[in-house]
Every structure is written in structure tokens, then in C-alpha cells.
Coordinates of C-alpha atoms in Angstrom, one line a residue:
M295 CA -8.8 4.3 -4.4
S296 CA -11.0 5.2 -1.5
P297 CA -12.4 2.3 0.6
R298 CA -16.0 1.3 0.1
F299 CA -18.5 1.3 2.9
E300 CA -22.0 0.0 3.1
P301 CA -24.2 2.4 1.1
F302 CA -26.4 4.6 3.2
Q303 CA -29.7 5.8 1.8
Q304 CA -31.3 8.9 3.2
V305 CA -34.8 8.7 4.6
V306 CA -37.0 11.8 4.8
D307 CA -39.2 10.5 7.6
P308 CA -37.1 8.4 10.0
I309 CA -38.6 9.7 13.2
A310 CA -41.8 7.8 13.9
G311 CA -42.4 7.5 10.2
S312 CA -43.6 11.1 10.2
L313 CA -42.3 13.7 7.9
A314 CA -43.5 16.5 10.1
V315 CA -41.9 15.1 13.3
S316 CA -38.7 14.3 11.4
A317 CA -38.6 17.9 10.1
V318 CA -39.0 19.3 13.7
V319 CA -36.3 17.1 15.0
A320 CA -34.0 17.9 12.0
A321 CA -34.4 21.6 12.8
L322 CA -33.2 21.2 16.4
P323 CA -29.5 21.8 15.7
L324 CA -30.3 25.0 13.9
V325 CA -32.7 26.1 16.6
L326 CA -30.0 25.3 19.2
L327 CA -27.5 27.4 17.3
F328 CA -29.7 30.4 16.9
V329 CA -31.0 30.3 20.5
L330 CA -27.5 29.9 22.0
L331 CA -26.3 32.9 20.0
G332 CA -29.4 35.1 20.1
V333 CA -30.9 34.4 23.5
F334 CA -28.2 33.0 25.8
R335 CA -25.4 35.0 24.2
V336 CA -23.1 32.0 24.2
R337 CA -19.8 32.6 22.3
A338 CA -19.9 31.4 18.7
P339 CA -17.3 28.6 19.0
K340 CA -19.2 27.0 21.9
A341 CA -22.6 27.4 20.2
A342 CA -21.3 25.9 16.9
I343 CA -19.7 22.9 18.6
A344 CA -22.8 22.2 20.7
S345 CA -25.0 22.3 17.5
L346 CA -22.6 20.1 15.7
L347 CA -22.6 17.5 18.4
L348 CA -26.4 17.5 18.4
S349 CA -26.5 17.0 14.6
I350 CA -24.0 14.1 14.9
V351 CA -26.1 12.4 17.6
L352 CA -29.3 12.9 15.5
A353 CA -27.6 11.6 12.3
I354 CA -26.5 8.4 14.1
V355 CA -29.6 7.7 16.3
G356 CA -32.4 9.3 14.3
W357 CA -31.3 9.0 10.7
H358 CA -29.3 5.8 11.3
M359 CA -26.3 7.0 9.4
P360 CA -23.2 4.8 9.9
I361 CA -20.8 6.3 12.4
V362 CA -17.8 6.2 10.0
Q363 CA -19.8 8.1 7.4
V364 CA -20.9 10.7 10.0
L365 CA -17.3 11.3 11.0
S366 CA -16.3 11.5 7.3
A367 CA -19.0 14.1 6.6
T368 CA -17.9 16.0 9.6
A369 CA -14.3 16.0 8.4
Q370 CA -15.4 17.0 4.9
G371 CA -17.3 20.0 6.3
A372 CA -14.4 21.1 8.4
F373 CA -12.0 20.8 5.4
Y374 CA -14.4 22.8 3.2
A375 CA -14.5 25.5 5.9
I376 CA -10.7 25.8 5.8
F377 CA -10.5 25.6 2.1
P378 CA -12.0 27.7 0.5
I379 CA -13.8 29.8 3.1
L380 CA -11.2 30.4 5.8
W381 CA -8.5 30.5 3.1
I382 CA -10.3 33.6 1.8
L383 CA -10.8 35.2 5.2
I384 CA -7.2 34.6 6.3
N385 CA -5.7 36.1 3.2
A386 CA -8.1 39.0 2.9
L387 CA -7.4 39.9 6.5
W388 CA -3.6 39.5 5.9
V389 CA -3.7 41.9 3.0
Y390 CA -5.5 44.5 5.1
K391 CA -3.0 44.0 8.0
L392 CA -0.2 44.6 5.6
T393 CA -1.5 48.1 5.0
V394 CA -1.9 48.6 8.8
A395 CA 1.8 47.9 9.2
T396 CA 2.7 50.7 6.8
P397 CA 2.1 54.5 6.8
W398 CA -0.2 54.0 3.8
F399 CA -3.0 52.9 6.2
E400 CA -3.2 56.5 7.5
A401 CA -3.4 57.7 3.9
L402 CA -6.1 55.2 3.2
G403 CA -8.3 56.8 5.9
R404 CA -7.7 60.3 4.6
T405 CA -8.3 59.2 1.0
I406 CA -11.7 57.6 1.8
R407 CA -12.8 60.6 3.8
S408 CA -11.6 63.0 1.1
I409 CA -14.4 61.7 -1.0
S410 CA -16.9 62.6 1.8
N411 CA -16.4 63.2 5.4
D412 CA -19.9 61.9 6.1
L413 CA -20.0 58.4 7.5
R414 CA -23.5 57.9 6.1
I415 CA -22.3 58.5 2.6
L416 CA -19.2 56.4 3.1
A417 CA -21.4 53.5 4.2
I418 CA -23.1 53.7 0.8
L419 CA -19.9 54.1 -1.2
V420 CA -17.7 51.6 0.7
A421 CA -20.0 48.9 2.0
F422 CA -22.7 49.0 -0.6
C423 CA -20.9 50.0 -3.8
F424 CA -17.3 48.8 -3.3
G425 CA -18.6 45.8 -1.3
A426 CA -20.7 44.9 -4.3
L427 CA -17.7 45.0 -6.6
L428 CA -15.8 42.8 -4.2
E429 CA -18.8 40.4 -4.1
A430 CA -18.8 40.3 -7.9
L431 CA -15.1 39.5 -8.1
A432 CA -14.5 37.3 -5.0
G433 CA -17.6 36.5 -3.0
F434 CA -17.7 34.5 0.2
G435 CA -16.4 36.5 3.1
A436 CA -14.1 38.9 1.3
P437 CA -16.5 41.8 0.8
V438 CA -17.5 41.8 4.5
A439 CA -13.9 41.6 5.7
I440 CA -12.5 44.2 3.4
S441 CA -15.3 46.8 3.4
G442 CA -15.6 46.5 7.2
A443 CA -11.9 47.2 7.6
M444 CA -12.1 50.1 5.2
L445 CA -15.0 51.7 7.1
M446 CA -12.9 51.4 10.3
A447 CA -10.0 53.1 8.4
A448 CA -12.4 56.0 7.6
G449 CA -13.3 56.4 11.3
M450 CA -16.4 54.3 11.9
K451 CA -16.6 52.4 15.1
P452 CA -15.8 48.6 14.9
L453 CA -19.2 47.2 15.7
K454 CA -21.1 49.5 13.5
S455 CA -18.6 48.8 10.7
A456 CA -19.3 45.1 11.0
I457 CA -23.1 45.6 11.0
V458 CA -23.0 47.9 8.0
A459 CA -20.7 45.6 6.1
L460 CA -22.9 42.6 6.8
L461 CA -26.2 44.2 5.9
A462 CA -24.8 45.7 2.7
N463 CA -23.7 42.3 1.6
T464 CA -27.2 41.3 0.5
A465 CA -28.5 42.6 -2.8
P466 CA -25.3 41.7 -4.8
V467 CA -25.0 38.2 -3.4
A468 CA -27.3 36.4 -5.9
F469 CA -24.9 37.5 -8.7
G470 CA -21.7 37.4 -6.7
A471 CA -18.5 35.6 -7.6
M472 CA -19.2 36.0 -11.3
A473 CA -22.9 34.8 -10.9
A474 CA -21.8 31.5 -9.2
P475 CA -25.1 31.1 -7.3
I476 CA -27.2 31.5 -10.5
I477 CA -24.9 29.2 -12.5
A478 CA -25.1 26.6 -9.7
L479 CA -28.9 26.9 -9.7
N480 CA -28.8 26.3 -13.5
G481 CA -26.7 23.2 -13.0
V482 CA -29.0 21.5 -10.5
T483 CA -32.3 22.5 -12.1
N484 CA -31.5 22.5 -15.8
I485 CA -33.6 25.6 -16.2
P486 CA -32.0 27.9 -18.8
L487 CA -29.5 30.2 -17.3
H488 CA -31.1 33.3 -18.9
E489 CA -34.5 32.6 -17.4
L490 CA -33.1 32.2 -13.9
S491 CA -30.9 35.3 -14.1
S492 CA -33.8 37.3 -15.6
M493 CA -36.1 36.2 -12.7
A494 CA -33.6 36.9 -10.0
G495 CA -33.0 40.3 -11.7
R496 CA -36.7 41.0 -11.2
Q497 CA -36.5 40.4 -7.5
T498 CA -33.1 41.5 -6.0
P499 CA -33.4 45.1 -7.4
F500 CA -36.3 45.7 -5.0
V501 CA -34.0 44.8 -2.1
A502 CA -31.2 46.9 -3.5
V503 CA -33.5 50.0 -3.3
L504 CA -34.0 49.5 0.4
V505 CA -30.5 48.6 1.5
P506 CA -28.8 52.0 1.3
L507 CA -31.7 53.6 3.2
I508 CA -31.3 51.0 5.9
L509 CA -27.5 51.6 6.0
V510 CA -27.9 55.3 6.7
F511 CA -30.5 54.6 9.3
I512 CA -28.1 52.2 11.1
V513 CA -25.3 54.8 10.9
D514 CA -27.3 57.8 12.1
G515 CA -30.9 56.9 12.9
K516 CA -33.8 58.9 11.7
R517 CA -31.6 62.0 11.1
G518 CA -29.5 59.9 8.7
V519 CA -32.5 59.0 6.6
R520 CA -34.0 62.5 6.8
Q521 CA -30.8 64.2 5.6
T522 CA -29.3 61.6 3.2
W523 CA -32.4 59.9 1.7
P524 CA -31.7 61.5 -1.8
V525 CA -28.3 59.9 -2.2
A526 CA -29.4 56.7 -0.5
L527 CA -32.5 56.4 -2.8
V528 CA -30.5 57.3 -5.9
S529 CA -27.8 54.7 -5.2
G530 CA -30.4 52.0 -4.5
V531 CA -32.4 52.8 -7.6
V532 CA -29.4 53.0 -9.9
F533 CA -28.0 49.7 -8.5
G534 CA -31.3 48.0 -8.9
V535 CA -31.9 49.2 -12.4
A536 CA -28.4 48.3 -13.5
Q537 CA -28.8 44.9 -11.9
F538 CA -32.1 44.4 -13.8
L539 CA -30.7 45.5 -17.1
A540 CA -27.5 43.4 -16.9
S541 CA -29.2 40.2 -15.7
N542 CA -31.9 40.4 -18.3
F543 CA -30.2 41.8 -21.3
L544 CA -26.4 41.7 -20.9
V545 CA -24.0 39.2 -19.4
V546 CA -25.1 37.6 -16.1
E547 CA -21.6 37.1 -14.9
L548 CA -20.9 40.9 -15.0
T549 CA -24.2 41.9 -13.3
D550 CA -22.8 43.1 -10.1
V551 CA -19.7 44.7 -11.7
I552 CA -21.9 46.8 -14.0
A553 CA -24.3 47.7 -11.1
A554 CA -21.5 48.6 -8.7
I555 CA -19.6 50.8 -11.2
A556 CA -22.7 52.5 -12.4
T557 CA -23.8 53.3 -8.8
V558 CA -20.3 54.7 -7.8
A559 CA -20.3 56.9 -10.9
V560 CA -23.7 58.3 -10.3
V561 CA -23.2 58.9 -6.6
L562 CA -19.8 60.7 -7.2
V563 CA -21.4 63.0 -9.8
M564 CA -24.4 63.6 -7.5
L565 CA -22.0 64.6 -4.6
R566 CA -20.6 67.4 -6.8
F567 CA -24.0 69.1 -6.9
W568 CA -25.6 67.9 -3.6
Q569 CA -24.5 67.5 0.0
P570 CA -26.5 66.7 3.2
A571 CA -27.5 69.5 5.4
E572 CA -25.0 68.3 8.0
I573 CA -21.7 66.5 7.7
V574 CA -21.9 63.7 10.3
G575 CA -18.6 62.2 11.3
M576 CA -17.7 59.6 13.9
H577 CA -17.8 62.0 16.9
N578 CA -21.3 63.2 16.4
V579 CA -23.2 60.2 15.1
K580 CA -26.2 59.7 17.4
G581 CA -25.6 57.3 20.2
S582 CA -27.4 54.0 20.3
D583 CA -27.5 50.7 22.1
T584 CA -24.9 49.6 19.5
D585 CA -22.4 51.9 21.2
A586 CA -23.2 50.4 24.6
A587 CA -22.8 46.9 23.3
E588 CA -19.5 47.8 21.6
A589 CA -18.2 49.4 24.8
D590 CA -18.8 46.0 26.6
L591 CA -17.1 44.1 23.8
V592 CA -14.1 46.4 23.8
G593 CA -13.7 46.3 27.5
A594 CA -13.9 42.5 27.4
T595 CA -11.4 42.0 24.6
A596 CA -9.0 45.0 24.7
T597 CA -6.2 43.1 26.3
G598 CA -6.6 39.9 24.4
R599 CA -7.1 40.8 20.8
T600 CA -4.9 42.2 18.1
G601 CA -7.4 44.8 16.9
Y602 CA -7.2 47.5 14.3
G603 CA -6.9 51.2 14.4
T604 CA -6.0 54.3 12.6
S605 CA -3.6 57.0 13.6
S606 CA -4.5 58.9 10.5
G607 CA -5.0 62.2 12.0
L608 CA -8.6 62.2 10.9
G609 CA -9.8 60.8 14.1
G610 CA -10.6 57.1 13.8
V611 CA -10.5 54.1 16.1
S612 CA -7.7 53.1 18.3
R613 CA -6.6 49.6 18.9
N614 CA -8.9 49.2 21.9
G615 CA -11.9 50.5 19.9
Q616 CA -12.0 54.0 21.3
P617 CA -12.2 57.1 19.1
L618 CA -9.0 58.9 18.4
P619 CA -9.1 62.7 18.2
A620 CA -8.3 64.3 14.9
T621 CA -4.8 65.9 14.8
A622 CA -4.4 69.5 14.2
G623 CA -4.2 70.5 10.6
S624 CA -5.8 67.4 9.2
G625 CA -9.1 69.1 8.5
A626 CA -11.0 66.3 10.3
A627 CA -11.7 68.1 13.5
G628 CA -13.6 70.8 12.0
S629 CA -15.5 68.7 9.6
D630 CA -16.3 66.0 12.1
A631 CA -18.5 68.4 14.1
A632 CA -22.0 68.6 12.8
G633 CA -22.6 71.6 10.7
T634 CA -23.9 73.0 7.5
G635 CA -20.5 73.0 5.7
T636 CA -19.5 70.4 3.3
D637 CA -15.7 70.5 3.9
T638 CA -14.0 67.1 3.8
V639 CA -10.6 66.0 4.8
A640 CA -7.9 67.3 2.5
R641 CA -7.0 64.7 -0.1
P642 CA -3.4 63.4 0.3
P643 CA -1.0 63.9 -2.6
A644 CA -1.7 61.8 -5.7
R645 CA 1.2 59.4 -5.0
D646 CA -0.1 58.8 -1.4
V647 CA -3.6 58.1 -2.8
W648 CA -2.4 55.6 -5.3
M649 CA -0.2 53.8 -2.6
A650 CA -3.1 53.8 -0.1
V651 CA -5.6 52.2 -2.5
A652 CA -3.0 50.0 -4.2
P653 CA -3.8 46.8 -2.4
Y654 CA -7.5 47.0 -3.4
L655 CA -6.6 48.0 -7.0
I656 CA -4.2 45.0 -7.0
I657 CA -7.0 42.7 -5.8
M658 CA -9.3 44.0 -8.5
A659 CA -6.6 43.6 -11.2
V660 CA -5.7 40.0 -10.1
F661 CA -9.3 38.9 -10.0
S662 CA -10.1 40.6 -13.3
I663 CA -7.2 38.9 -15.0
A664 CA -8.3 35.6 -13.5
Q665 CA -11.7 36.1 -15.3
L666 CA -10.2 36.6 -18.7
P667 CA -11.3 33.6 -20.9
G668 CA -7.8 32.3 -21.6
V669 CA -6.6 32.7 -18.0
K670 CA -9.9 31.3 -16.6
N671 CA -9.7 28.2 -18.8
W672 CA -6.1 27.6 -17.8
L673 CA -6.9 28.0 -14.1
T674 CA -9.8 25.7 -14.5
A675 CA -7.6 23.1 -16.2
V676 CA -4.6 23.1 -13.8
G677 CA -5.9 24.9 -10.7
S678 CA -8.6 22.5 -9.7
V679 CA -8.9 18.8 -8.8
T680 CA -11.9 16.7 -8.1
F681 CA -11.7 13.4 -6.2
D682 CA -13.8 10.9 -4.3
W683 CA -14.1 11.9 -0.6
P684 CA -13.1 8.9 1.5
G685 CA -15.6 7.3 3.8
I686 CA -18.8 8.6 2.2
D687 CA -21.1 6.3 0.2
A688 CA -24.6 7.7 0.5
V689 CA -27.6 8.1 -1.8
D690 CA -30.5 10.4 -1.5
P691 CA -34.1 9.2 -1.1
S692 CA -34.5 8.7 -4.9
G693 CA -31.3 6.6 -5.1
H694 CA -28.9 9.1 -6.6
Q695 CA -25.5 9.6 -5.1
V696 CA -25.2 12.6 -2.9
S697 CA -23.0 15.5 -4.1
A698 CA -20.7 15.1 -1.0
H699 CA -19.3 11.9 -2.6
K700 CA -17.2 14.1 -4.8
F701 CA -15.0 16.9 -3.5
K702 CA -13.7 19.7 -5.8
L703 CA -10.6 21.3 -4.5
D704 CA -9.7 24.6 -6.2
H705 CA -6.1 25.5 -5.3
L706 CA -4.6 27.9 -7.9
K707 CA -8.0 29.3 -9.0
A708 CA -9.3 29.6 -5.4
T709 CA -10.3 33.1 -4.3
G710 CA -8.0 32.8 -1.3
T711 CA -5.1 31.9 -3.5
L712 CA -5.7 35.0 -5.6
L713 CA -5.9 37.1 -2.5
L714 CA -2.6 35.5 -1.4
I715 CA -1.0 36.5 -4.7
S716 CA -2.4 40.0 -4.3
G717 CA -0.8 40.2 -0.8
I718 CA 2.6 39.1 -2.1
I719 CA 2.4 41.8 -4.8
T720 CA 1.4 44.3 -2.1
M721 CA 4.4 43.3 0.0
A722 CA 6.7 43.9 -3.0
L723 CA 5.1 47.3 -3.7
Y724 CA 5.3 48.3 0.0
R725 CA 8.8 46.9 0.2
L726 CA 7.9 44.8 3.2
K727 CA 10.5 42.1 4.1
P728 CA 9.4 38.5 3.8
L729 CA 10.0 37.9 7.5
Q730 CA 7.8 40.8 8.4
G731 CA 5.1 39.5 6.0
L732 CA 5.3 36.1 7.7
R733 CA 5.0 37.6 11.2
I734 CA 1.9 39.5 10.1
Y735 CA 0.5 36.3 8.7
R736 CA 1.2 34.5 12.0
D737 CA -0.5 37.3 13.9
T738 CA -3.5 37.0 11.5
L739 CA -3.8 33.3 12.2
F740 CA -3.6 33.9 16.0
Q741 CA -6.3 36.5 15.8
L742 CA -8.6 34.2 13.9
R743 CA -8.1 31.2 16.1
W744 CA -11.6 31.2 17.5
T745 CA -13.1 32.2 14.2
I746 CA -11.5 29.1 12.7
V747 CA -13.1 27.0 15.4
S748 CA -16.5 28.6 14.8
V749 CA -16.5 28.3 11.0
T750 CA -15.2 24.8 10.8
S751 CA -17.8 23.6 13.3
V752 CA -20.7 25.2 11.6
L753 CA -19.7 23.9 8.1
A754 CA -19.2 20.4 9.6
L755 CA -22.7 20.8 11.0
A756 CA -24.0 21.7 7.6
F757 CA -22.4 18.7 5.9
V758 CA -23.6 16.3 8.6
M759 CA -27.1 17.6 8.1
N760 CA -26.9 17.4 4.4
V761 CA -25.3 13.9 4.0
S762 CA -27.4 12.3 6.8
G763 CA -30.7 13.6 5.2
Q764 CA -31.7 16.0 8.0
T765 CA -31.7 18.9 5.5
N766 CA -33.9 16.9 3.1
S767 CA -36.4 16.2 5.8
L768 CA -36.7 19.9 6.4
G769 CA -37.0 20.7 2.7
F770 CA -39.5 18.0 1.9
A771 CA -41.7 19.0 4.9
L772 CA -41.8 22.6 3.6
A773 CA -42.4 21.4 0.0
S774 CA -45.5 19.4 1.2
A775 CA -47.4 22.6 2.0
G776 CA -49.2 22.7 -1.4
G777 CA -50.1 26.1 -2.7
F778 CA -48.8 27.6 0.5
F779 CA -45.3 26.7 -0.7
A780 CA -45.1 30.1 -2.5
F781 CA -44.9 31.5 1.0
L782 CA -42.4 29.0 2.3
S783 CA -40.1 28.9 -0.7
P784 CA -38.2 32.1 0.3
L785 CA -37.9 30.8 3.8
L786 CA -36.3 27.6 2.5
G787 CA -33.6 29.6 0.7
W788 CA -33.1 31.9 3.7
I789 CA -32.6 28.8 5.9
G790 CA -30.1 27.4 3.4
V791 CA -27.9 30.4 3.3
A792 CA -28.2 31.0 7.1
L793 CA -26.9 27.5 7.6
T794 CA -24.2 27.2 4.9
G795 CA -23.2 30.9 4.6
S796 CA -23.3 30.6 0.8
D797 CA -26.1 31.3 -1.7
T798 CA -24.3 29.0 -4.1
S799 CA -24.4 26.1 -1.6
S800 CA -28.1 26.9 -0.7
N801 CA -29.0 26.8 -4.4
S802 CA -27.1 23.5 -4.9
L803 CA -28.9 22.1 -1.8
F804 CA -32.5 23.2 -2.4
G805 CA -32.7 24.3 -6.0
Q806 CA -34.0 21.0 -7.4
L807 CA -36.3 20.6 -4.4
Q808 CA -37.8 24.0 -5.2
V809 CA -38.5 23.0 -8.8
T810 CA -40.0 19.7 -7.8
A811 CA -42.3 21.3 -5.2
A812 CA -43.3 24.0 -7.8
Q813 CA -44.2 21.3 -10.3
Q814 CA -46.3 19.4 -7.7
T815 CA -48.2 22.5 -6.6
G816 CA -48.7 24.2 -10.0
L817 CA -46.4 27.1 -9.3
S818 CA -43.7 28.4 -11.7
P819 CA -40.5 26.4 -11.4
V820 CA -38.5 29.4 -12.6
L821 CA -40.0 31.7 -9.9
M822 CA -39.5 29.2 -7.1
A823 CA -35.9 28.4 -8.1
A824 CA -35.0 32.1 -8.4
S825 CA -36.7 32.8 -5.1
N826 CA -34.4 30.4 -3.4
S827 CA -31.5 32.5 -4.4
S828 CA -33.1 36.0 -4.1
A829 CA -34.5 35.3 -0.6
G830 CA -31.5 33.3 0.5
V831 CA -29.2 36.3 0.3
L832 CA -31.1 37.8 3.2
G833 CA -29.9 35.0 5.5
K834 CA -26.3 35.6 4.8
M835 CA -25.9 38.3 7.4
L836 CA -27.0 35.8 10.1
S837 CA -24.8 32.9 9.0
L838 CA -22.3 32.1 11.7
Q839 CA -19.5 32.0 9.1
N840 CA -20.2 35.6 8.0
L841 CA -20.7 36.8 11.6
A842 CA -17.4 35.3 12.5
V843 CA -15.7 36.9 9.4
A844 CA -17.1 40.4 10.4
S845 CA -16.2 40.0 14.0
A846 CA -12.7 39.1 13.2
A847 CA -12.3 41.8 10.5
V848 CA -13.1 44.6 13.0
G849 CA -11.1 43.0 15.8
L850 CA -14.0 42.3 18.2
D851 CA -13.6 38.8 19.6
G852 CA -16.9 37.2 20.6
A853 CA -19.1 39.8 18.8
E854 CA -21.0 37.2 16.8
S855 CA -23.9 37.0 19.2
V856 CA -24.2 40.8 19.4
L857 CA -24.1 41.0 15.6
F858 CA -26.7 38.3 15.3
R859 CA -29.2 40.1 17.6
K860 CA -28.6 43.5 15.9
L861 CA -29.2 42.0 12.4
L862 CA -31.9 39.5 13.1
G863 CA -34.8 42.0 12.8
W864 CA -33.4 43.5 9.6
S865 CA -33.0 40.0 8.1
L866 CA -36.5 38.9 9.0
G867 CA -38.0 42.2 7.8
L868 CA -36.3 42.0 4.4
L869 CA -37.3 38.3 4.2
A870 CA -40.9 39.3 4.8
F871 CA -40.6 41.9 2.1
I872 CA -39.2 39.5 -0.5
T873 CA -41.8 36.9 0.5
I874 CA -44.6 39.3 -0.2
L875 CA -43.0 40.1 -3.6
V876 CA -42.7 36.3 -4.4
L877 CA -46.3 35.7 -3.4
L878 CA -47.5 38.5 -5.7
Q879 CA -45.4 37.2 -8.5
S880 CA -47.0 33.8 -8.1
T881 CA -50.5 35.4 -8.7
P882 CA -51.9 37.4 -11.6
V883 CA -51.0 40.6 -9.7
L884 CA -47.3 40.4 -10.6
G885 CA -47.3 37.2 -12.6
W886 CA -46.4 39.2 -15.7
M887 CA -42.9 39.6 -14.2
V888 CA -42.1 35.8 -14.5
P889 CA -40.3 35.0 -17.7

């Protein structure tokens, strides 16, 4: 039985008795984190630790939280960072590195580029479509880590691979991990699940239409949009329509699975009849300041990081991030040069193809089996344990016990555990010796050492802010804006995901607050609750956890601040877009879209 401490009750206006002043002070740790990353280019571990220390001081001095409970909340956040989030990243990266240690990694690059030798199309197929499928099955950091690594295997440069993988991981997130964010929103708001899924399915498809167009622009600038807009537009529209239909009329848990499979099928059929005017490979993608930033990162970390690469003969990226020339006879050299032809890399023999994609097929199979009703129920019964977290005895302003009092530990059913099982199966298939697998796992942990520091610090920051009441002060301040809250509601969801790195966590944190504010201001509770999730996904690309995942996945240590600056404009632009949509849906103009 955990020891009892003096109950701590959160106060929303502890600073000078003013909600506005308290909200400004509560925002300081987040402001410090973003400024250190985006303006002063401080490395992520240092920025995260500095922000955590500030939040701890504010919790003790400003919000009068007992020191023991502050430290306990810090420990809980750090533990949550390790399990489940880092547990996912470590094992996802380990599975990938198992393929790097075998000749099948070379075959993977050739297999991907045998579909298309055009990096702009591969960005859509791998990051947008396959990433959405991974998001549906696993969620958290797995889609970014795996799709980023696969893009590198296809020959895309590391930094651009990370940017593309992060930005693509937006539209599917609201229905990711078998619709966990929407289910969590239903749990905290008691709004019928179908109404929430229907509303979110009338918002995120508009983002889905834009994302592929943005991806091809990131890969190849204006030329990319001009030459590949047909396939980008078709993929976005098909994904959006499928997402709308599945979330409104079918099974919400399978929304992203249906959308991803439908989009892949349509794009592959389209590529049989249409090809861009030029085939743009890695050697003739238009240069940008991204390349200059990457050169600086590579130069700074080439000697200290493990890195990734491909010796696939199709070109690719070496272990220090530099392009490798295509070997003779691979077919890559000719097709990498811009031209009007549509030749792609010759597809490897069927056995090589199956062996190359086997780890990802294994992952899909393991996660699909885990979702079968009988297996899922068994895993829920024996693969999870809930217990009182020691040292926390806090209540919210209304007197209800905070959610941090209980901690749910998924062990067998955890995404990271399923990835570990997938890796063990991959080792058996690839006939890797146990000692070799353990060495690769050790190397993976060493490579992620600073990522582990960053992620544990920022999750500790989130938990301290949540348990102390700093997050509530921010939320209540925004909710006090009256009718203007329709404009601030998406921002609240965006902040929640940028802070926690999880749409599920943001919905759990702010979902009921959104409903309460909507009821007080005469707005639709369904619209405001769904907006928290739909707009929140646009903050995921900026969350330090996901920046660290992407940076580690492509082997660029310390790239978090660069990724943050590259993605900030896109995140804010898409947030403005979804905010306008929500505003219109709160008025008679688009009010008919609200169920």
C-alpha cells in the first residue's frame, strides 16, 4: 500500500489571484523550451532539462505543490517516457537495425524504388500511406521512426527523410493506434463515440488533402508540386474520403487502416497509367537550405553517431550522410538523372522482395493478431496492470482525484513489446545469432542515449505541469474567452499535443475542459471536443518526443532544433487552416457539418 501524503488541491489562479497572470507564468516552461530549441538552437536534452527545472520551481513556489509530490510527478513522467514511449522507439529502431545488419537492407532499398524511382512519389507511398498504416496499428513514435528509415533506404537524405516522416504523421493521428485518441476523448467527455468520430472525420480529411501536396513540395520545391500534383491530390482526396466514410459509417477503430489501404491501391493503379514528366531521384532533387543544415549536422556528428546507410547499389546515403553513387548495372544511375523516362530500379527476385519487406509484414501481422477480439481481450486481462502511483495525492480544482494518482502499465500488450516480438521473429527469419541481436540492441541503446534524456525530461515536464495545475491554469484561461473560444479551442489541442507528444494524452488532458467551455459559451460540445483532437495532431510534428524520435531514426544527433525550425511554419500554417474550418463549423456557414 502506497504511503499517504497531505492532499494537494490544484488552484487555477495561484499567482496574484489572477487567472491571466497565472496562465502567463504557467506557459513559461513551454515558452522556454520552444525558444531554446527554435531561437537559440540549444540541443534538445539541455532545453528539456532547463524547462523541466523551471516547471518544478514554479510548481513548488507558484502553485504550492509539496516537494515530495513534485518529485513523484517528475518520476512518473520519466517512467511513462521510458514505458511505453521509449520502449516503442528502442524496439522499432532495433528491428530496423536488424535489417541493416543483413544483405536484405540492400534489397529493401531496391524494392521500394522498384515501385517508383521518384522520391516525391515515394514520400507519398512510404511516409503518407505506409506511415498511416503504422499509425493505425502502433501509433506513438513507430510511424515516424520506421517510415523515416525506409525513406533513407530508398535514397532520401537523412534530414529530409525526418522532415517528411514527421509532417506526414498528421492526418492519420486522430484515429491512430486503433482510434485510441477518439476513444480516450469519449471516456473523459461521455459524448457518444460515434458523434466524436463523425465530427473528427469531418475535419481531418481536409488536412489529409493538403499533406501529400506539402510533402512533394518539401522533397522537390515548386517543381515537385507542378509535376506530381495529380498523384498528390488523388492520394490526399482518396485518403480523406476513405477517412470520412470509415469514421462516419463504418468502424472507427479501422479508419486509418481503410484509408491507408485504399490510398495505396489507388496510387499504385494510377502509376500504371500516369508518370511525372521527370523522374526525380536523390541526386537531382533541387537543393535547399535543408541540405546546408544537413551538411552542418553530418559534419558535427559523423564521428560520434552510429548512423544508417545503404550500400544497395541504387545510390542512397552513406553512414556519414553523404550520397553514395549508384553501382553499375543497378539501373539507378540512369533513372536518378532527371529525364522524361519512367524507368525504375529493376525489382529484385521475388524471394529477395519478400525477405526485404518481411520485418514490416511481420510487424503488421503481429499487430493485426493483437487486435483480434479474443487475443485483444486476453492481452487486456493479463498484459496490463493498474496501480496507485506512490507519492501523489492530488485533486483538481473541483475536488476530483487527478488521473496521475493511478498508473496503467501495459507490459505484454504494449506496442513496444509487440515490436520486440516482431524483432525476435525477424532474427529467427534472418538467422541472426542471439549474441548478434543483443549487440545490435546495445548499439541501439547507445545511439539513443541523448534521445532518452530528452524524452524523459519533456514527459517529466508534462506530468509536473499537469499534476501541479499549471496546465489547468492555461486551459481555464483560454476557456474564459467566451465566444472567442471557438478560435482558441484548436490552439488548446495543439498545445496539448506539442507538450505531451500524444493526441490521446491531449484529449485526456483537455477534452472535458473543451466540453465545459463549449457549454458555457453556447458552442457545440461535440465540435469543440473533436477540434481538440483534429487540431492537436498538427502539434505532433513539433513535440520534442517526436523530434527526438525522428532525429534518432535517421541517425542525426542533435537535429531536433533544426527539425523544429523547419516544421514550425508548416505546423502553424496547418493550425491556422484547421482553425478557420472550426470557426466556420461553429457558424451557420458550415454548422450543418456538426452531427
